CSV table of C-alpha atoms in Angstrom, one decimal:
chain,number,residue,atom,x,y,z
A,1,UNK,CA,-61.7,-120.7,-116.5
A,2,UNK,CA,-61.9,-121.4,-120.0
A,3,UNK,CA,-65.3,-120.6,-120.8
A,4,UNK,CA,-64.2,-117.0,-119.2
A,5,UNK,CA,-60.9,-116.7,-121.1
A,6,UNK,CA,-63.2,-117.6,-124.7
A,7,UNK,CA,-65.6,-114.8,-123.6
A,8,UNK,CA,-62.7,-112.4,-123.1
A,9,UNK,CA,-60.9,-113.1,-126.6
A,10,UNK,CA,-64.3,-112.8,-128.1
A,11,UNK,CA,-65.1,-109.5,-126.7
A,12,UNK,CA,-61.2,-108.2,-127.8
A,13,UNK,CA,-61.8,-109.5,-131.0
A,14,UNK,CA,-65.2,-107.8,-131.4
A,15,UNK,CA,-63.4,-104.6,-130.4
A,16,UNK,CA,-60.8,-105.0,-133.2
A,17,UNK,CA,-63.3,-105.7,-135.7
A,18,UNK,CA,-64.8,-102.8,-134.7
A,19,UNK,CA,-61.7,-100.3,-135.2
A,20,UNK,CA,-61.0,-101.6,-138.3
A,21,UNK,CA,-64.5,-101.4,-140.0
A,22,UNK,CA,-64.3,-97.7,-138.8
A,23,UNK,CA,-60.8,-96.9,-140.0
A,24,UNK,CA,-62.0,-98.4,-143.1
A,25,UNK,CA,-65.0,-96.4,-143.3
A,26,UNK,CA,-63.2,-92.9,-143.0
A,27,UNK,CA,-61.0,-93.8,-145.6
A,28,UNK,CA,-63.9,-94.6,-147.9
A,29,UNK,CA,-65.5,-91.5,-147.3
A,30,UNK,CA,-62.0,-89.9,-148.7
A,31,UNK,CA,-61.1,-88.4,-145.0
A,32,UNK,CA,-57.3,-87.7,-145.8
A,33,UNK,CA,-55.1,-88.9,-143.3
A,34,UNK,CA,-52.7,-86.6,-140.8
A,35,UNK,CA,-53.8,-84.4,-138.1
A,36,UNK,CA,-56.2,-82.2,-138.2
A,37,UNK,CA,-55.5,-78.6,-137.2
A,38,UNK,CA,-58.0,-75.9,-135.6
A,39,UNK,CA,-58.9,-74.7,-139.1
A,40,UNK,CA,-60.0,-78.3,-139.8
A,41,UNK,CA,-57.4,-78.5,-142.4
A,42,UNK,CA,-55.5,-81.6,-142.4
A,43,UNK,CA,-51.3,-81.6,-142.0
A,44,UNK,CA,-49.4,-84.3,-142.3
A,45,UNK,CA,-46.2,-85.4,-144.1
A,46,UNK,CA,-46.0,-88.1,-146.7
A,47,UNK,CA,-43.8,-90.9,-146.2
A,48,UNK,CA,-40.8,-90.5,-148.6
A,49,UNK,CA,-41.9,-86.5,-149.8
A,50,UNK,CA,-39.4,-84.0,-149.9
A,51,UNK,CA,-38.9,-81.8,-146.9
A,52,UNK,CA,-37.4,-78.2,-146.6
A,53,UNK,CA,-34.4,-77.9,-144.8
A,54,UNK,CA,-34.5,-74.8,-142.5
A,55,UNK,CA,-31.9,-72.4,-142.3
A,56,UNK,CA,-29.5,-73.6,-144.8
A,57,UNK,CA,-27.0,-71.1,-144.4
A,58,UNK,CA,-26.0,-72.4,-140.7
A,59,UNK,CA,-26.4,-75.9,-141.5
A,60,UNK,CA,-23.1,-77.3,-141.1
A,61,UNK,CA,-24.1,-80.7,-142.7
A,62,UNK,CA,-26.0,-79.5,-146.1
A,63,UNK,CA,-22.9,-76.9,-146.5
A,64,UNK,CA,-20.6,-79.9,-146.4
A,65,UNK,CA,-22.7,-81.7,-148.9
A,66,UNK,CA,-22.8,-78.9,-151.3
A,67,UNK,CA,-18.7,-78.7,-150.6
A,68,UNK,CA,-18.3,-82.5,-151.5
A,69,UNK,CA,-20.8,-82.0,-154.6
A,70,UNK,CA,-18.6,-79.4,-156.2
A,71,UNK,CA,-15.4,-81.2,-155.2
A,72,UNK,CA,-17.0,-84.3,-157.0
A,73,UNK,CA,-18.2,-82.4,-160.1
A,74,UNK,CA,-14.1,-81.1,-160.5
A,75,UNK,CA,-13.2,-84.7,-159.7
A,76,UNK,CA,-15.3,-86.4,-162.5
A,77,UNK,CA,-15.1,-83.2,-165.0
A,78,UNK,CA,-14.4,-84.5,-168.4
A,79,UNK,CA,-13.5,-82.9,-172.0
A,80,UNK,CA,-12.0,-79.6,-170.4
A,81,UNK,CA,-15.1,-78.5,-168.5
A,82,UNK,CA,-14.1,-75.3,-166.3
A,83,UNK,CA,-13.2,-76.0,-162.6
A,84,UNK,CA,-15.6,-74.7,-160.1
A,85,UNK,CA,-14.8,-72.9,-156.5
A,86,UNK,CA,-17.6,-73.4,-153.8
A,87,UNK,CA,-19.2,-70.8,-152.8
A,88,UNK,CA,-22.4,-71.8,-150.4
A,89,UNK,CA,-25.6,-74.1,-150.4
A,90,UNK,CA,-28.6,-71.8,-151.0
A,91,UNK,CA,-31.6,-73.9,-150.7
A,92,UNK,CA,-32.2,-77.9,-149.8
A,93,UNK,CA,-34.5,-80.2,-149.5
A,94,UNK,CA,-34.3,-84.0,-147.7
A,95,UNK,CA,-36.0,-87.1,-148.9
A,96,UNK,CA,-36.1,-90.2,-147.0
A,97,UNK,CA,-35.1,-92.9,-149.6
A,98,UNK,CA,-32.9,-95.7,-148.7
A,99,UNK,CA,-30.4,-93.3,-146.6
A,100,UNK,CA,-31.0,-89.5,-147.1
A,101,UNK,CA,-31.5,-88.1,-150.7
A,102,UNK,CA,-30.6,-84.0,-150.4
A,103,UNK,CA,-31.7,-82.0,-153.2
A,104,UNK,CA,-29.4,-79.1,-153.2
A,105,UNK,CA,-29.2,-75.3,-154.9
A,106,UNK,CA,-25.5,-74.7,-154.8
A,107,UNK,CA,-24.0,-71.4,-155.8
A,108,UNK,CA,-20.5,-71.4,-157.2
A,109,UNK,CA,-17.9,-69.7,-159.4
A,110,UNK,CA,-14.9,-70.3,-161.7
A,111,UNK,CA,-11.9,-71.0,-160.6
A,112,UNK,CA,-10.6,-68.6,-163.2
A,113,UNK,CA,-12.8,-66.1,-162.7
A,114,UNK,CA,-16.2,-65.1,-163.6
A,115,UNK,CA,-19.3,-64.4,-161.3
A,116,UNK,CA,-21.3,-66.9,-158.8
A,117,UNK,CA,-23.7,-69.3,-161.1
A,118,UNK,CA,-26.6,-71.5,-159.5
A,119,UNK,CA,-26.1,-75.6,-159.8
A,120,UNK,CA,-28.6,-78.1,-158.8
A,121,UNK,CA,-27.1,-81.4,-157.2
A,122,UNK,CA,-28.6,-84.6,-155.8
A,123,UNK,CA,-26.7,-86.4,-153.3
A,124,UNK,CA,-27.7,-89.3,-151.7
A,125,UNK,CA,-26.1,-90.3,-147.9
A,126,UNK,CA,-25.9,-93.6,-146.3
A,127,UNK,CA,-24.8,-92.9,-142.8
A,128,UNK,CA,-24.8,-96.6,-141.9
A,129,UNK,CA,-22.3,-97.2,-144.6
A,130,UNK,CA,-20.6,-93.7,-144.5
A,131,UNK,CA,-21.1,-93.1,-147.8
A,132,UNK,CA,-22.1,-90.2,-150.1
A,133,UNK,CA,-22.9,-90.0,-153.8
A,134,UNK,CA,-23.7,-87.4,-156.0
A,135,UNK,CA,-26.2,-88.4,-158.5
A,136,UNK,CA,-26.5,-85.1,-160.7
A,137,UNK,CA,-24.7,-81.9,-160.8
A,138,UNK,CA,-25.8,-79.3,-163.4
A,139,UNK,CA,-26.7,-75.8,-164.0
A,140,UNK,CA,-30.0,-74.6,-162.5
A,141,UNK,CA,-32.7,-74.0,-164.6
A,142,UNK,CA,-34.0,-70.6,-164.9
A,143,UNK,CA,-37.2,-69.6,-162.5
């Protein structure tokens, strides 16, 4: 019985080593990771990479984060900076960090009038702590 168990362990160990060696040689050949598409290219996401938020205009969470970022900017403003009125989030990216980091392009206008302008905001959300933190709010750089 002990001999049979030892033999099975040896076969299992050999199989594991064979799979590990094959994986190492694939990486050494520069083979990218991800899912191979029919076209032969690889598609996949890097861990921690930014991803586009689809249908931003209808995404209630993203619009609420944009509203939060403008309110937080208004609360923190110093030196007589103009108060802003939230319009909408026009573009957003999401990144998994220790929580979720949102990169928002927010349309807002001055409360005392003036046209709508674009701002870039970065907000970190930690749902398990029920916390939202505005890291950055600044006029958007022209493209």
